[in-house]
Amino acid sequence: MSNEHHHAAEGEYIPETYIPHPETHGTKTLWRVFFILLFITVIDFAIYFIAPAGLSRNIVFIALGLVKAVLIVGIFMHLNYEAKFLRWMIALPAAVFISYLAWLLLLEGSFVSTY
Amino acid sequence: MSNSATVSSKTWAGGRSPFSVSYGKLMMWVFLLSDAFTFSSLLVGYGAIRFSYSGSSTPWPDPSAIFNHFPFAHGYYLPLLFVSLMTFILIFSSVTMVLAVEAGHRKSKAEVSKYMIYTIIGGAAFLGCQAWEWSQFIHEGGRLDTNNFGITAQGYEHLKEAGKFGNHFEWMAGDRQPGPVPFASLFFIVTGFHGFHVLSGVVINIIIWLNVIYGTYERRGHYEMVEKVGLYWHFVDLVWVFVFTFYYLI
């Protein structure tokens, strides 16, 4: 995965001539992730009709959504296999700022009234 | 410099990207991160507005009680079924996209082309489904600034009795009242913004597919463009996971 191929002068980084050397991880994991995603969606569907509406059901839905998100980002978007620096650069700001935003909503939401 | 030989090759020593990816791929990730903030703001805003209606005389309606239609099954109560189908279509187009990326790693032009066609068909099918759902909602009176999709106490009672999955169900007089306007506006804004991403994804996919066909990437020596558009496409799927969760399930 190094970009030490240079068609230009030594040490010069030119995006147009950059040649990646991707490794294939096969298709087995990809199909497995597809079936897990499908299964979780079916579980979502079932829970909606079985469990009564309420906070605990919502927490289950959000947790299952996060599992799907981790699978899509990690395997389909290949982030699990990227350099550690890149993984953190993407995952950390997203996790910190989005949970901060959600926390603000939970904190302030009950004071807001639009009706 | 004398001890540079002892430094492991995994340690970044300058001269190359510390992320070990090309500039274009890195920038795609940065763009997607910013887009994730956009969508999370929309969904958190949706949550805040919906939350503010608790205890209101015009309560927020149960979204799945509103979106209970399925094509060719008019009058039947089938909540969540159509969006689940849309979710399935998007997950399927996501797996064909990642298979195209994998085929690109093996430089198999024919397979990349085949899987990209499947992905484009999946995206177009999803857009078709969304168009159908929008037209249903608009036909029944949903607008950006008006919403007659409130459900009265009597309506919920009626739903509890007759609204079994797969049953024949029609709203009666007095079941519905004008509901919260943001319910309709946010439906159009959130699913519309996501749908616009899908539309752009389909267009970009078609452009990249044409390049695959013309052999642009074969000449270039790598199929990294397929990977970049793949990242975008999976992101669209990722956003749908949360739209599905927060708009339809909760």
PDB file of C-alpha atoms in Angstrom, chain B residues 74-218:
ATOM      1  CA  HIS B  74     -54.162  -0.248  -2.199  1.00  0.00           C
ATOM      2  CA  GLY B  75     -56.204  -0.082   0.979  1.00  0.00           C
ATOM      3  CA  TYR B  76     -54.171  -2.658   2.864  1.00  0.00           C
ATOM      4  CA  TYR B  77     -52.404  -1.758   6.079  1.00  0.00           C
ATOM      5  CA  LEU B  78     -48.743  -2.593   5.456  1.00  0.00           C
ATOM      6  CA  PRO B  79     -46.649  -0.298   7.630  1.00  0.00           C
ATOM      7  CA  LEU B  80     -42.856  -0.411   7.281  1.00  0.00           C
ATOM      8  CA  LEU B  81     -42.987  -2.967   4.471  1.00  0.00           C
ATOM      9  CA  PHE B  82     -42.218  -0.553   1.641  1.00  0.00           C
ATOM     10  CA  VAL B  83     -39.322   1.208   3.427  1.00  0.00           C
ATOM     11  CA  SER B  84     -37.918  -2.194   4.363  1.00  0.00           C
ATOM     12  CA  LEU B  85     -37.966  -3.078   0.672  1.00  0.00           C
ATOM     13  CA  MET B  86     -36.172   0.215  -0.066  1.00  0.00           C
ATOM     14  CA  THR B  87     -33.599  -0.652   2.632  1.00  0.00           C
ATOM     15  CA  PHE B  88     -33.089  -4.070   1.055  1.00  0.00           C
ATOM     16  CA  ILE B  89     -32.576  -2.509  -2.395  1.00  0.00           C
ATOM     17  CA  LEU B  90     -29.973  -0.090  -1.024  1.00  0.00           C
ATOM     18  CA  ILE B  91     -28.109  -2.791   0.942  1.00  0.00           C
ATOM     19  CA  PHE B  92     -28.067  -4.957  -2.164  1.00  0.00           C
ATOM     20  CA  SER B  93     -26.719  -2.143  -4.339  1.00  0.00           C
ATOM     21  CA  SER B  94     -24.100  -1.555  -1.651  1.00  0.00           C
ATOM     22  CA  VAL B  95     -22.843  -5.138  -1.822  1.00  0.00           C
ATOM     23  CA  THR B  96     -22.670  -5.032  -5.633  1.00  0.00           C
ATOM     24  CA  MET B  97     -20.707  -1.763  -5.350  1.00  0.00           C
ATOM     25  CA  VAL B  98     -18.161  -3.302  -2.997  1.00  0.00           C
ATOM     26  CA  LEU B  99     -17.936  -6.327  -5.316  1.00  0.00           C
ATOM     27  CA  ALA B 100     -17.106  -3.914  -8.157  1.00  0.00           C
ATOM     28  CA  VAL B 101     -14.351  -2.402  -5.991  1.00  0.00           C
ATOM     29  CA  GLU B 102     -13.033  -5.893  -5.233  1.00  0.00           C
ATOM     30  CA  ALA B 103     -13.071  -6.782  -8.933  1.00  0.00           C
ATOM     31  CA  GLY B 104     -11.184  -3.537  -9.560  1.00  0.00           C
ATOM     32  CA  HIS B 105      -8.442  -4.706  -7.206  1.00  0.00           C
ATOM     33  CA  ARG B 106      -8.063  -7.746  -9.461  1.00  0.00           C
ATOM     34  CA  LYS B 107      -8.213  -5.439 -12.524  1.00  0.00           C
ATOM     35  CA  SER B 108     -11.083  -7.475 -13.964  1.00  0.00           C
ATOM     36  CA  LYS B 109     -12.732  -4.955 -16.262  1.00  0.00           C
ATOM     37  CA  ALA B 110     -15.700  -7.155 -17.193  1.00  0.00           C
ATOM     38  CA  GLU B 111     -16.606  -7.836 -13.569  1.00  0.00           C
ATOM     39  CA  VAL B 112     -16.235  -4.195 -12.507  1.00  0.00           C
ATOM     40  CA  SER B 113     -18.571  -3.233 -15.333  1.00  0.00           C
ATOM     41  CA  LYS B 114     -21.109  -5.929 -14.446  1.00  0.00           C
ATOM     42  CA  TYR B 115     -21.288  -5.078 -10.757  1.00  0.00           C
ATOM     43  CA  MET B 116     -21.457  -1.354 -11.466  1.00  0.00           C
ATOM     44  CA  ILE B 117     -24.464  -1.951 -13.732  1.00  0.00           C
ATOM     45  CA  TYR B 118     -26.171  -3.830 -10.856  1.00  0.00           C
ATOM     46  CA  THR B 119     -25.370  -0.932  -8.533  1.00  0.00           C
ATOM     47  CA  ILE B 120     -26.791   1.632 -10.952  1.00  0.00           C
ATOM     48  CA  ILE B 121     -29.970  -0.437 -11.374  1.00  0.00           C
ATOM     49  CA  GLY B 122     -30.291  -0.693  -7.574  1.00  0.00           C
ATOM     50  CA  GLY B 123     -29.881   3.057  -7.179  1.00  0.00           C
ATOM     51  CA  ALA B 124     -32.440   3.774  -9.875  1.00  0.00           C
ATOM     52  CA  ALA B 125     -34.882   1.303  -8.263  1.00  0.00           C
ATOM     53  CA  PHE B 126     -34.450   3.048  -4.920  1.00  0.00           C
ATOM     54  CA  LEU B 127     -35.148   6.426  -6.527  1.00  0.00           C
ATOM     55  CA  GLY B 128     -38.251   4.974  -8.166  1.00  0.00           C
ATOM     56  CA  CYS B 129     -39.488   3.750  -4.795  1.00  0.00           C
ATOM     57  CA  GLN B 130     -38.869   7.140  -3.259  1.00  0.00           C
ATOM     58  CA  ALA B 131     -40.696   8.882  -6.097  1.00  0.00           C
ATOM     59  CA  TRP B 132     -43.663   6.577  -5.504  1.00  0.00           C
ATOM     60  CA  GLU B 133     -43.698   7.293  -1.789  1.00  0.00           C
ATOM     61  CA  TRP B 134     -43.437  11.049  -2.367  1.00  0.00           C
ATOM     62  CA  SER B 135     -46.272  10.997  -4.892  1.00  0.00           C
ATOM     63  CA  GLN B 136     -48.452   9.032  -2.424  1.00  0.00           C
ATOM     64  CA  PHE B 137     -47.763  11.556   0.310  1.00  0.00           C
ATOM     65  CA  ILE B 138     -48.327  14.552  -1.957  1.00  0.00           C
ATOM     66  CA  HIS B 139     -51.484  12.994  -3.395  1.00  0.00           C
ATOM     67  CA  GLU B 140     -52.921  12.680   0.122  1.00  0.00           C
ATOM     68  CA  GLY B 141     -52.186  16.326   0.866  1.00  0.00           C
ATOM     69  CA  GLY B 142     -48.664  16.427   2.286  1.00  0.00           C
ATOM     70  CA  ARG B 143     -46.804  19.640   1.403  1.00  0.00           C
ATOM     71  CA  LEU B 144     -43.724  21.467   2.606  1.00  0.00           C
ATOM     72  CA  ASP B 145     -45.966  23.919   4.468  1.00  0.00           C
ATOM     73  CA  THR B 146     -49.138  21.936   5.133  1.00  0.00           C
ATOM     74  CA  ASN B 147     -49.807  18.623   6.790  1.00  0.00           C
ATOM     75  CA  ASN B 148     -53.122  16.880   7.234  1.00  0.00           C
ATOM     76  CA  PHE B 149     -51.450  13.814   8.726  1.00  0.00           C
ATOM     77  CA  GLY B 150     -52.325  14.192  12.350  1.00  0.00           C
ATOM     78  CA  ILE B 151     -54.003  11.179  13.977  1.00  0.00           C
ATOM     79  CA  THR B 152     -56.725  11.816  16.568  1.00  0.00           C
ATOM     80  CA  ALA B 153     -57.331   9.709  19.681  1.00  0.00           C
ATOM     81  CA  GLN B 154     -60.247   8.127  17.804  1.00  0.00           C
ATOM     82  CA  GLY B 155     -57.893   7.406  14.913  1.00  0.00           C
ATOM     83  CA  TYR B 156     -55.429   5.551  17.126  1.00  0.00           C
ATOM     84  CA  GLU B 157     -58.332   3.611  18.630  1.00  0.00           C
ATOM     85  CA  HIS B 158     -59.503   2.647  15.134  1.00  0.00           C
ATOM     86  CA  LEU B 159     -55.922   1.722  14.207  1.00  0.00           C
ATOM     87  CA  LYS B 160     -55.596  -0.489  17.270  1.00  0.00           C
ATOM     88  CA  GLU B 161     -58.767  -2.403  16.329  1.00  0.00           C
ATOM     89  CA  ALA B 162     -58.533  -2.657  12.535  1.00  0.00           C
ATOM     90  CA  GLY B 163     -54.911  -1.805  11.786  1.00  0.00           C
ATOM     91  CA  LYS B 164     -53.448  -5.312  11.828  1.00  0.00           C
ATOM     92  CA  PHE B 165     -50.632  -5.969   9.419  1.00  0.00           C
ATOM     93  CA  GLY B 166     -52.060  -7.021   6.051  1.00  0.00           C
ATOM     94  CA  ASN B 167     -55.639  -6.115   6.940  1.00  0.00           C
ATOM     95  CA  HIS B 168     -57.825  -3.915   4.823  1.00  0.00           C
ATOM     96  CA  PHE B 169     -57.723  -0.487   6.407  1.00  0.00           C
ATOM     97  CA  GLU B 170     -59.109   2.927   5.508  1.00  0.00           C
ATOM     98  CA  TRP B 171     -59.153   6.027   7.681  1.00  0.00           C
ATOM     99  CA  MET B 172     -62.673   7.036   8.776  1.00  0.00           C
ATOM    100  CA  ALA B 173     -64.069  10.532   9.258  1.00  0.00           C
ATOM    101  CA  GLY B 174     -62.704  11.972  12.499  1.00  0.00           C
ATOM    102  CA  ASP B 175     -59.639   9.723  12.475  1.00  0.00           C
ATOM    103  CA  ARG B 176     -57.394  12.433  11.183  1.00  0.00           C
ATOM    104  CA  GLN B 177     -56.811  16.091  11.846  1.00  0.00           C
ATOM    105  CA  PRO B 178     -54.257  18.625  10.584  1.00  0.00           C
ATOM    106  CA  GLY B 179     -51.022  17.548  12.219  1.00  0.00           C
ATOM    107  CA  PRO B 180     -47.664  19.137  12.962  1.00  0.00           C
ATOM    108  CA  VAL B 181     -46.432  20.932   9.841  1.00  0.00           C
ATOM    109  CA  PRO B 182     -42.750  19.997  10.478  1.00  0.00           C
ATOM    110  CA  PHE B 183     -43.742  16.329  10.125  1.00  0.00           C
ATOM    111  CA  ALA B 184     -44.399  16.912   6.427  1.00  0.00           C
ATOM    112  CA  SER B 185     -41.621  19.492   5.871  1.00  0.00           C
ATOM    113  CA  LEU B 186     -38.978  17.295   7.496  1.00  0.00           C
ATOM    114  CA  PHE B 187     -40.167  14.260   5.535  1.00  0.00           C
ATOM    115  CA  PHE B 188     -39.521  16.128   2.288  1.00  0.00           C
ATOM    116  CA  ILE B 189     -36.292  17.758   3.494  1.00  0.00           C
ATOM    117  CA  VAL B 190     -34.641  14.700   5.067  1.00  0.00           C
ATOM    118  CA  THR B 191     -35.654  12.070   2.497  1.00  0.00           C
ATOM    119  CA  GLY B 192     -35.244  14.648  -0.270  1.00  0.00           C
ATOM    120  CA  PHE B 193     -31.704  15.520   0.778  1.00  0.00           C
ATOM    121  CA  HIS B 194     -30.873  11.831   0.993  1.00  0.00           C
ATOM    122  CA  GLY B 195     -32.601  11.116  -2.317  1.00  0.00           C
ATOM    123  CA  PHE B 196     -30.590  13.890  -3.955  1.00  0.00           C
ATOM    124  CA  HIS B 197     -27.444  12.152  -2.722  1.00  0.00           C
ATOM    125  CA  VAL B 198     -28.675   8.899  -4.253  1.00  0.00           C
ATOM    126  CA  LEU B 199     -29.402  10.699  -7.519  1.00  0.00           C
ATOM    127  CA  SER B 200     -25.898  12.221  -7.581  1.00  0.00           C
ATOM    128  CA  GLY B 201     -24.487   8.790  -6.719  1.00  0.00           C
ATOM    129  CA  VAL B 202     -26.286   7.190  -9.662  1.00  0.00           C
ATOM    130  CA  VAL B 203     -25.070   9.927 -12.041  1.00  0.00           C
ATOM    131  CA  ILE B 204     -21.458   9.654 -10.789  1.00  0.00           C
ATOM    132  CA  ASN B 205     -21.686   5.849 -10.976  1.00  0.00           C
ATOM    133  CA  ILE B 206     -22.799   6.078 -14.610  1.00  0.00           C
ATOM    134  CA  ILE B 207     -19.871   8.394 -15.445  1.00  0.00           C
ATOM    135  CA  ILE B 208     -17.370   6.060 -13.748  1.00  0.00           C
ATOM    136  CA  TRP B 209     -18.980   3.041 -15.433  1.00  0.00           C
ATOM    137  CA  LEU B 210     -18.565   4.711 -18.852  1.00  0.00           C
ATOM    138  CA  ASN B 211     -14.894   5.266 -18.010  1.00  0.00           C
ATOM    139  CA  VAL B 212     -14.593   1.585 -17.091  1.00  0.00           C
ATOM    140  CA  ILE B 213     -16.144   0.622 -20.432  1.00  0.00           C
ATOM    141  CA  TYR B 214     -13.838   2.967 -22.364  1.00  0.00           C
ATOM    142  CA  GLY B 215     -10.847   1.437 -20.592  1.00  0.00           C
ATOM    143  CA  THR B 216      -9.712   4.648 -18.892  1.00  0.00           C
ATOM    144  CA  TYR B 217      -8.772   2.848 -15.694  1.00  0.00           C
ATOM    145  CA  GLU B 218      -7.224  -0.070 -17.528  1.00  0.00           C
TER     146      GLU B 218
END
